[in-house]
mmCIF file of N, CA and C in Angstrom:
data_model
loop_
_atom_site.group_PDB
_atom_site.id
_atom_site.type_symbol
_atom_site.label_atom_id
_atom_site.label_comp_id
_atom_site.label_asym_id
_atom_site.label_seq_id
_atom_site.Cartn_x
_atom_site.Cartn_y
_atom_site.Cartn_z
ATOM 1 N N MET A 264 15.608 -9.686 7.080
ATOM 2 C CA MET A 264 15.549 -8.177 5.919
ATOM 3 C C MET A 264 16.548 -7.813 7.232
ATOM 4 N N ARG A 265 18.164 -6.989 7.266
ATOM 5 C CA ARG A 265 18.932 -6.481 8.270
ATOM 6 C C ARG A 265 18.610 -4.553 7.725
ATOM 7 N N THR A 266 18.456 -4.106 6.756
ATOM 8 C CA THR A 266 18.076 -2.883 7.563
ATOM 9 C C THR A 266 16.995 -1.732 7.061
ATOM 10 N N VAL A 267 16.854 -0.640 6.868
ATOM 11 C CA VAL A 267 15.653 -0.697 7.681
ATOM 12 C C VAL A 267 14.814 -0.385 5.597
ATOM 13 N N THR A 268 16.450 0.041 4.565
ATOM 14 C CA THR A 268 15.771 -0.123 3.669
ATOM 15 C C THR A 268 14.809 -1.598 2.835
ATOM 16 N N ASN A 269 16.169 -2.302 3.506
ATOM 17 C CA ASN A 269 15.243 -3.169 2.837
ATOM 18 C C ASN A 269 14.177 -3.530 3.088
ATOM 19 N N VAL A 270 13.263 -3.874 4.189
ATOM 20 C CA VAL A 270 12.798 -4.493 4.817
ATOM 21 C C VAL A 270 11.133 -2.689 4.472
ATOM 22 N N PHE A 271 11.473 -1.797 3.995
ATOM 23 C CA PHE A 271 10.345 -1.072 3.123
ATOM 24 C C PHE A 271 10.148 -1.318 1.268
ATOM 25 N N LEU A 272 11.387 -1.352 1.384
ATOM 26 C CA LEU A 272 11.718 -2.202 -0.401
ATOM 27 C C LEU A 272 10.076 -3.696 0.063
ATOM 28 N N LEU A 273 10.613 -3.955 0.648
ATOM 29 C CA LEU A 273 9.621 -5.597 1.053
ATOM 30 C C LEU A 273 7.897 -4.919 0.688
ATOM 31 N N ASN A 274 8.382 -3.958 1.599
ATOM 32 C CA ASN A 274 6.685 -3.721 1.841
ATOM 33 C C ASN A 274 6.526 -2.684 -0.073
ATOM 34 N N LEU A 275 7.584 -2.619 0.364
ATOM 35 C CA LEU A 275 7.065 -1.840 -2.090
ATOM 36 C C LEU A 275 6.502 -3.440 -2.865
ATOM 37 N N ALA A 276 7.316 -4.141 -2.574
ATOM 38 C CA ALA A 276 6.416 -5.045 -3.583
ATOM 39 C C ALA A 276 5.888 -5.216 -2.979
ATOM 40 N N ILE A 277 5.394 -5.771 -1.710
ATOM 41 C CA ILE A 277 4.436 -6.446 -1.543
ATOM 42 C C ILE A 277 2.751 -6.067 -1.564
ATOM 43 N N SER A 278 2.561 -3.914 -1.384
ATOM 44 C CA SER A 278 1.366 -3.228 -2.582
ATOM 45 C C SER A 278 1.552 -3.304 -3.576
ATOM 46 N N ASP A 279 2.913 -3.592 -4.713
ATOM 47 C CA ASP A 279 2.757 -3.618 -5.931
ATOM 48 C C ASP A 279 2.421 -5.343 -6.324
ATOM 49 N N LEU A 280 2.454 -6.019 -5.986
ATOM 50 C CA LEU A 280 2.173 -7.475 -6.168
ATOM 51 C C LEU A 280 1.078 -7.650 -6.232
ATOM 52 N N MET A 281 0.264 -7.156 -4.685
ATOM 53 C CA MET A 281 -1.201 -6.472 -4.548
ATOM 54 C C MET A 281 -2.385 -6.082 -5.385
ATOM 55 N N LEU A 282 -1.379 -5.167 -6.444
ATOM 56 C CA LEU A 282 -1.819 -4.703 -7.235
ATOM 57 C C LEU A 282 -2.336 -5.402 -8.317
ATOM 58 N N GLY A 283 -0.872 -6.428 -9.285
ATOM 59 C CA GLY A 283 -0.975 -7.306 -9.860
ATOM 60 C C GLY A 283 -1.879 -7.917 -10.252
ATOM 61 N N VAL A 284 -1.760 -8.624 -9.002
ATOM 62 C CA VAL A 284 -2.227 -10.520 -8.636
ATOM 63 C C VAL A 284 -3.735 -9.440 -8.637
ATOM 64 N N LEU A 285 -4.044 -9.063 -7.324
ATOM 65 C CA LEU A 285 -5.541 -8.794 -6.385
ATOM 66 C C LEU A 285 -6.535 -7.846 -7.625
ATOM 67 N N CYS A 286 -6.075 -6.613 -8.352
ATOM 68 C CA CYS A 286 -6.210 -5.619 -9.479
ATOM 69 C C CYS A 286 -7.073 -5.768 -10.321
ATOM 70 N N MET A 287 -5.588 -6.076 -11.139
ATOM 71 C CA MET A 287 -5.931 -5.337 -12.366
ATOM 72 C C MET A 287 -6.462 -6.615 -12.935
ATOM 73 N N PRO A 288 -6.339 -7.831 -13.281
ATOM 74 C CA PRO A 288 -7.044 -9.068 -14.401
ATOM 75 C C PRO A 288 -8.229 -9.531 -13.619
ATOM 76 N N PHE A 289 -8.499 -8.684 -12.818
ATOM 77 C CA PHE A 289 -10.803 -7.910 -12.261
ATOM 78 C C PHE A 289 -11.023 -6.197 -12.958
ATOM 79 N N THR A 290 -10.282 -6.198 -12.966
ATOM 80 C CA THR A 290 -10.160 -4.566 -13.716
ATOM 81 C C THR A 290 -10.213 -4.511 -15.885
ATOM 82 N N LEU A 291 -9.384 -5.339 -16.025
ATOM 83 C CA LEU A 291 -8.973 -6.125 -17.366
ATOM 84 C C LEU A 291 -10.268 -6.596 -18.446
ATOM 85 N N THR A 292 -11.290 -6.582 -17.314
ATOM 86 C CA THR A 292 -12.077 -8.486 -17.495
ATOM 87 C C THR A 292 -13.552 -8.007 -17.498
ATOM 88 N N GLY A 293 -13.203 -6.977 -16.414
ATOM 89 C CA GLY A 293 -13.993 -6.106 -16.220
ATOM 90 C C GLY A 293 -14.655 -5.110 -17.531
ATOM 91 N N ALA A 294 -13.088 -4.741 -17.876
ATOM 92 C CA ALA A 294 -13.118 -3.293 -18.983
ATOM 93 C C ALA A 294 -13.957 -4.465 -20.481
ATOM 94 N N LEU A 295 -13.154 -5.758 -20.647
ATOM 95 C CA LEU A 295 -12.968 -6.495 -22.282
ATOM 96 C C LEU A 295 -14.714 -7.025 -21.412
ATOM 97 N N LEU A 296 -15.497 -6.840 -20.858
ATOM 98 C CA LEU A 296 -16.252 -7.559 -21.483
ATOM 99 C C LEU A 296 -17.622 -6.575 -21.407
ATOM 100 N N ARG A 297 -17.282 -5.458 -20.664
ATOM 101 C CA ARG A 297 -18.234 -3.938 -21.163
ATOM 102 C C ARG A 297 -19.076 -4.559 -19.025
ATOM 103 N N ASN A 298 -19.348 -5.439 -19.080
ATOM 104 C CA ASN A 298 -20.052 -5.309 -17.693
ATOM 105 C C ASN A 298 -19.122 -5.958 -16.062
ATOM 106 N N PHE A 299 -19.736 -6.353 -15.269
ATOM 107 C CA PHE A 299 -18.956 -6.137 -14.453
ATOM 108 C C PHE A 299 -19.671 -7.689 -13.682
ATOM 109 N N ILE A 300 -18.254 -9.215 -13.765
ATOM 110 C CA ILE A 300 -19.984 -9.921 -13.608
ATOM 111 C C ILE A 300 -19.131 -10.651 -12.069
ATOM 112 N N PHE A 301 -18.187 -9.834 -11.284
ATOM 113 C CA PHE A 301 -17.866 -11.134 -10.324
ATOM 114 C C PHE A 301 -18.445 -10.597 -8.645
ATOM 115 N N GLY A 302 -19.676 -9.520 -9.376
ATOM 116 C CA GLY A 302 -20.791 -9.327 -7.905
ATOM 117 C C GLY A 302 -20.492 -8.489 -7.082
ATOM 118 N N GLU A 303 -21.382 -8.368 -5.770
ATOM 119 C CA GLU A 303 -21.754 -7.124 -4.272
ATOM 120 C C GLU A 303 -20.426 -7.470 -4.534
ATOM 121 N N ILE A 304 -20.104 -7.859 -3.818
ATOM 122 C CA ILE A 304 -18.670 -8.476 -2.426
ATOM 123 C C ILE A 304 -17.739 -7.744 -3.393
ATOM 124 N N MET A 305 -17.180 -8.507 -4.342
ATOM 125 C CA MET A 305 -16.275 -7.648 -5.339
ATOM 126 C C MET A 305 -16.256 -6.697 -6.083
ATOM 127 N N CYS A 306 -17.057 -6.272 -6.459
ATOM 128 C CA CYS A 306 -17.759 -4.991 -6.599
ATOM 129 C C CYS A 306 -16.736 -3.721 -5.869
ATOM 130 N N LYS A 307 -17.330 -4.499 -4.115
ATOM 131 C CA LYS A 307 -16.854 -3.067 -3.813
ATOM 132 C C LYS A 307 -14.782 -3.537 -2.530
ATOM 133 N N MET A 308 -15.009 -4.603 -2.783
ATOM 134 C CA MET A 308 -13.395 -4.553 -2.573
ATOM 135 C C MET A 308 -12.573 -4.829 -3.752
ATOM 136 N N LEU A 309 -12.916 -4.422 -4.774
ATOM 137 C CA LEU A 309 -11.912 -4.204 -5.468
ATOM 138 C C LEU A 309 -11.246 -2.513 -5.999
ATOM 139 N N PRO A 310 -12.172 -1.408 -6.027
ATOM 140 C CA PRO A 310 -12.062 0.021 -6.208
ATOM 141 C C PRO A 310 -11.336 -0.076 -4.653
ATOM 142 N N PHE A 311 -11.594 -1.035 -3.249
ATOM 143 C CA PHE A 311 -10.414 -0.504 -1.417
ATOM 144 C C PHE A 311 -9.353 -1.159 -1.049
ATOM 145 N N LEU A 312 -9.042 -2.551 -2.495
ATOM 146 C CA LEU A 312 -7.995 -2.883 -3.103
ATOM 147 C C LEU A 312 -7.061 -2.016 -3.665
ATOM 148 N N GLN A 313 -8.054 -1.866 -4.367
ATOM 149 C CA GLN A 313 -6.619 -0.960 -5.804
ATOM 150 C C GLN A 313 -6.297 0.160 -4.545
ATOM 151 N N ALA A 314 -7.221 0.914 -3.844
ATOM 152 C CA ALA A 314 -6.849 2.218 -3.375
ATOM 153 C C ALA A 314 -6.232 2.297 -2.807
ATOM 154 N N CYS A 315 -6.091 0.934 -1.974
ATOM 155 C CA CYS A 315 -5.023 0.324 -0.173
ATOM 156 C C CYS A 315 -4.105 0.616 -0.587
ATOM 157 N N SER A 316 -3.764 -0.410 -2.195
ATOM 158 C CA SER A 316 -2.777 -0.960 -2.295
ATOM 159 C C SER A 316 -1.614 0.853 -2.606
ATOM 160 N N VAL A 317 -2.558 0.823 -3.877
ATOM 161 C CA VAL A 317 -1.706 2.063 -4.453
ATOM 162 C C VAL A 317 -1.167 3.293 -3.227
ATOM 163 N N SER A 318 -2.269 3.934 -1.828
ATOM 164 C CA SER A 318 -1.966 4.482 -0.633
ATOM 165 C C SER A 318 -0.314 3.822 0.259
ATOM 166 N N VAL A 319 -1.255 2.818 -0.124
ATOM 167 C CA VAL A 319 0.696 1.993 0.587
ATOM 168 C C VAL A 319 2.190 2.000 0.612
ATOM 169 N N GLY A 320 1.915 1.574 -0.982
ATOM 170 C CA GLY A 320 3.468 2.354 -1.998
ATOM 171 C C GLY A 320 3.485 3.717 -1.659
ATOM 172 N N VAL A 321 2.980 4.445 -1.812
ATOM 173 C CA VAL A 321 3.197 5.381 -1.983
ATOM 174 C C VAL A 321 3.561 5.739 -1.104
ATOM 175 N N TRP A 322 2.807 6.113 -0.106
ATOM 176 C CA TRP A 322 2.914 6.388 1.615
ATOM 177 C C TRP A 322 4.850 5.312 1.991
ATOM 178 N N THR A 323 4.733 3.912 1.669
ATOM 179 C CA THR A 323 6.156 3.664 1.980
ATOM 180 C C THR A 323 7.118 4.404 0.390
ATOM 181 N N LEU A 324 7.060 4.852 -0.241
ATOM 182 C CA LEU A 324 7.518 5.803 -0.670
ATOM 183 C C LEU A 324 8.243 6.783 0.159
ATOM 184 N N VAL A 325 6.831 7.224 -0.054
ATOM 185 C CA VAL A 325 7.429 8.724 1.357
ATOM 186 C C VAL A 325 8.276 7.680 2.621
ATOM 187 N N ALA A 326 8.839 6.989 3.250
ATOM 188 C CA ALA A 326 9.145 7.026 4.346
ATOM 189 C C ALA A 326 10.434 6.590 4.168
ATOM 190 N N ILE A 327 10.499 5.999 2.476
ATOM 191 C CA ILE A 327 11.715 5.807 1.905
ATOM 192 C C ILE A 327 12.447 7.046 1.818
ATOM 193 N N SER A 328 12.324 7.927 1.502
ATOM 194 C CA SER A 328 12.314 9.314 0.991
ATOM 195 C C SER A 328 13.286 9.379 3.022
ATOM 196 N N VAL A 329 12.358 9.407 3.331
ATOM 197 C CA VAL A 329 12.683 10.344 4.651
ATOM 198 C C VAL A 329 14.089 9.636 5.570
ATOM 199 N N GLU A 330 13.386 8.795 5.517
ATOM 200 C CA GLU A 330 14.694 7.193 6.114
ATOM 201 C C GLU A 330 15.778 8.039 5.554
ATOM 202 N N ARG A 331 15.981 7.804 3.912
ATOM 203 C CA ARG A 331 17.034 8.313 3.333
ATOM 204 C C ARG A 331 17.949 9.395 3.090
ATOM 205 N N TYR A 332 16.798 10.696 3.308
ATOM 206 C CA TYR A 332 17.031 12.055 3.657
ATOM 207 C C TYR A 332 17.315 11.806 5.819
ATOM 208 N N TYR A 333 17.581 11.713 5.831
ATOM 209 C CA TYR A 333 18.290 11.762 7.660
ATOM 210 C C TYR A 333 19.469 10.563 7.505
ATOM 211 N N ALA A 334 19.234 9.475 6.949
ATOM 212 C CA ALA A 334 20.450 8.668 6.833
ATOM 213 C C ALA A 334 21.439 9.599 5.908
ATOM 214 N N ILE A 335 21.297 10.304 4.879
ATOM 215 C CA ILE A 335 22.262 11.189 4.443
ATOM 216 C C ILE A 335 22.594 12.265 4.720
ATOM 217 N N CYS A 336 21.521 13.732 5.324
ATOM 218 C CA CYS A 336 21.477 14.652 5.806
ATOM 219 C C CYS A 336 22.760 14.903 6.434
ATOM 220 N N HIS A 337 21.215 13.860 8.148
ATOM 221 C CA HIS A 337 21.870 13.661 9.551
ATOM 222 C C HIS A 337 22.270 11.962 9.779
ATOM 223 N N PRO A 338 23.405 12.037 9.719
ATOM 224 C CA PRO A 338 23.651 10.488 9.734
ATOM 225 C C PRO A 338 23.551 10.390 11.021
ATOM 226 N N LEU A 339 24.787 11.019 12.140
ATOM 227 C CA LEU A 339 24.231 10.528 13.730
ATOM 228 C C LEU A 339 22.899 11.007 14.706
ATOM 229 N N ARG A 340 22.237 12.040 14.108
ATOM 230 C CA ARG A 340 20.979 11.979 14.593
ATOM 231 C C ARG A 340 20.194 10.965 14.065
ATOM 232 N N SER A 341 19.844 10.412 12.596
ATOM 233 C CA SER A 341 18.869 9.201 12.508
ATOM 234 C C SER A 341 19.403 7.587 13.248
ATOM 235 N N LEU A 342 20.679 7.417 13.788
ATOM 236 C CA LEU A 342 21.357 6.514 14.044
ATOM 237 C C LEU A 342 20.803 5.714 14.758
ATOM 238 N N ARG A 343 20.224 7.693 15.941
ATOM 239 C CA ARG A 343 18.646 6.238 17.251
ATOM 240 C C ARG A 343 17.786 6.637 16.856
ATOM 241 N N TRP A 344 16.532 6.336 15.636
ATOM 242 C CA TRP A 344 16.133 6.056 15.474
ATOM 243 C C TRP A 344 15.559 5.264 14.134
ATOM 244 N N GLN A 345 16.218 5.104 13.708
ATOM 245 C CA GLN A 345 16.527 4.152 12.360
ATOM 246 C C GLN A 345 16.576 2.788 12.503
ATOM 247 N N THR A 346 15.617 2.730 13.251
ATOM 248 C CA THR A 346 15.820 0.982 14.074
ATOM 249 C C THR A 346 15.071 -0.261 12.881
ATOM 250 N N LEU A 347 15.162 -1.479 12.398
ATOM 251 C CA LEU A 347 13.683 -2.019 12.578
ATOM 252 C C LEU A 347 12.900 -2.346 12.999
ATOM 253 N N GLY A 348 12.738 -2.195 14.375
ATOM 254 C CA GLY A 348 11.254 -2.145 14.789
ATOM 255 C C GLY A 348 10.874 -0.808 14.683
ATOM 256 N N HIS A 349 11.241 0.819 14.054
ATOM 257 C CA HIS A 349 11.031 1.646 13.925
ATOM 258 C C HIS A 349 10.316 1.452 12.468
ATOM 259 N N ALA A 350 11.077 0.931 12.404
ATOM 260 C CA ALA A 350 10.314 0.029 9.730
ATOM 261 C C ALA A 350 9.148 -0.264 10.597
ATOM 262 N N TYR A 351 9.729 -1.014 11.081
ATOM 263 C CA TYR A 351 7.955 -2.049 11.041
ATOM 264 C C TYR A 351 6.705 -1.563 12.295
ATOM 265 N N ARG A 352 6.630 -0.993 12.785
ATOM 266 C CA ARG A 352 5.830 0.283 13.697
ATOM 267 C C ARG A 352 5.164 0.813 12.625
ATOM 268 N N LEU A 353 6.260 1.542 11.674
ATOM 269 C CA LEU A 353 5.460 2.782 11.208
ATOM 270 C C LEU A 353 5.627 2.197 9.920
ATOM 271 N N ILE A 354 5.134 0.169 9.530
ATOM 272 C CA ILE A 354 5.055 -0.161 8.014
ATOM 273 C C ILE A 354 3.548 -0.731 8.562
ATOM 274 N N ALA A 355 3.146 -1.085 9.388
ATOM 275 C CA ALA A 355 1.741 -0.904 10.055
ATOM 276 C C ALA A 355 1.215 -0.204 9.780
ATOM 277 N N THR A 356 1.574 1.595 10.787
ATOM 278 C CA THR A 356 1.150 2.623 10.558
ATOM 279 C C THR A 356 0.232 3.234 9.055
ATOM 280 N N ILE A 357 1.206 2.331 8.613
ATOM 281 C CA ILE A 357 0.823 2.299 6.764
ATOM 282 C C ILE A 357 0.038 2.198 6.141
ATOM 283 N N TRP A 358 -0.296 0.791 6.986
ATOM 284 C CA TRP A 358 -1.440 -0.648 6.310
ATOM 285 C C TRP A 358 -2.422 -0.196 6.604
ATOM 286 N N LEU A 359 -2.634 0.740 8.491
ATOM 287 C CA LEU A 359 -3.839 0.610 9.440
ATOM 288 C C LEU A 359 -3.992 1.907 8.626
ATOM 289 N N GLY A 360 -3.470 2.833 8.417
ATOM 290 C CA GLY A 360 -3.841 4.263 7.840
ATOM 291 C C GLY A 360 -4.774 3.843 6.388
ATOM 292 N N SER A 361 -3.647 3.403 5.729
ATOM 293 C CA SER A 361 -4.673 3.243 4.609
ATOM 294 C C SER A 361 -6.184 2.187 4.195
ATOM 295 N N PHE A 362 -5.841 1.191 5.138
ATOM 296 C CA PHE A 362 -7.277 0.620 5.538
ATOM 297 C C PHE A 362 -8.016 1.385 5.434
ATOM 298 N N VAL A 363 -8.024 2.500 7.052
ATOM 299 C CA VAL A 363 -9.151 3.307 7.344
ATOM 300 C C VAL A 363 -9.375 4.609 6.708
ATOM 301 N N CYS A 364 -8.250 5.044 6.061
ATOM 302 C CA CYS A 364 -8.341 5.970 4.675
ATOM 303 C C CYS A 364 -9.828 6.071 3.402
ATOM 304 N N MET A 365 -8.944 5.429 3.761
ATOM 305 C CA MET A 365 -9.848 4.240 2.321
ATOM 306 C C MET A 365 -11.440 3.138 2.248
ATOM 307 N N SER A 366 -11.144 3.244 3.590
ATOM 308 C CA SER A 366 -12.415 2.597 3.810
ATOM 309 C C SER A 366 -14.021 3.235 3.097
ATOM 310 N N PRO A 367 -13.978 4.510 3.543
ATOM 311 C CA PRO A 367 -15.060 4.518 2.305
ATOM 312 C C PRO A 367 -16.100 4.546 0.978
ATOM 313 N N ILE A 368 -14.608 3.874 0.441
ATOM 314 C CA ILE A 368 -14.956 3.932 -0.930
ATOM 315 C C ILE A 368 -14.698 1.796 -1.520
ATOM 316 N N ALA A 369 -15.479 1.436 0.129
ATOM 317 C CA ALA A 369 -16.166 -0.013 0.544
ATOM 318 C C ALA A 369 -17.457 0.246 0.771
ATOM 319 N N ALA A 370 -17.517 1.395 1.481
ATOM 320 C CA ALA A 370 -18.952 1.378 1.751
ATOM 321 C C ALA A 370 -19.666 1.589 0.622
ATOM 322 N N LEU A 371 -19.116 2.099 0.361
ATOM 323 C CA LEU A 371 -19.814 3.668 -1.030
ATOM 324 C C LEU A 371 -20.363 3.008 -2.126
ATOM 325 N N SER A 372 -19.416 1.895 -1.683
ATOM 326 C CA SER A 372 -18.984 0.793 -3.938
ATOM 327 C C SER A 372 -20.648 0.243 -3.565
ATOM 328 N N GLN A 373 -21.177 0.635 -4.743
ATOM 329 C CA GLN A 373 -22.517 -0.055 -5.288
ATOM 330 C C GLN A 373 -21.948 -0.645 -7.502
ATOM 331 N N LEU A 374 -23.178 -1.944 -7.250
ATOM 332 C CA LEU A 374 -22.243 -1.720 -7.942
ATOM 333 C C LEU A 374 -24.776 -1.971 -9.153
ATOM 334 N N GLN A 375 -23.681 -1.503 -10.541
ATOM 335 C CA GLN A 375 -24.697 -0.786 -10.857
ATOM 336 C C GLN A 375 -25.612 -1.695 -12.055
#
C-alpha cells in the first residue's frame, strides 16, 4: 500500500469482507430456520461483529472523505499529516473505537 487512500480502501474491504463472511451466513440461516441454532456464544458475537463491521466501514468512509477534502482543498497543509503512519494509527483507532462502542451489544445480547 503506497498511498493513504489505498490503506483506507483496504480497511474498508476488510470490514466489508468480515461482514459478508462472518455475519451474513449465520443471519440467513437463523432467518430461514426461524430458530437460532448456533448457541449462546454466537448469539452474543454475531450482533457485535455485525455492528463493529458496519461501524468500521462508516468511520473508514468518513476518514477517506476527510483525507480527500484536505488533499483537494488544502494540498500544502495536508502533506504534513497525511502519511502512512498517520493512516495506520487512524485505522487502529477506528477499530478500537468500534470495538469499545459496540461492546455493550455483546454484553447485553441473549438467546431466547
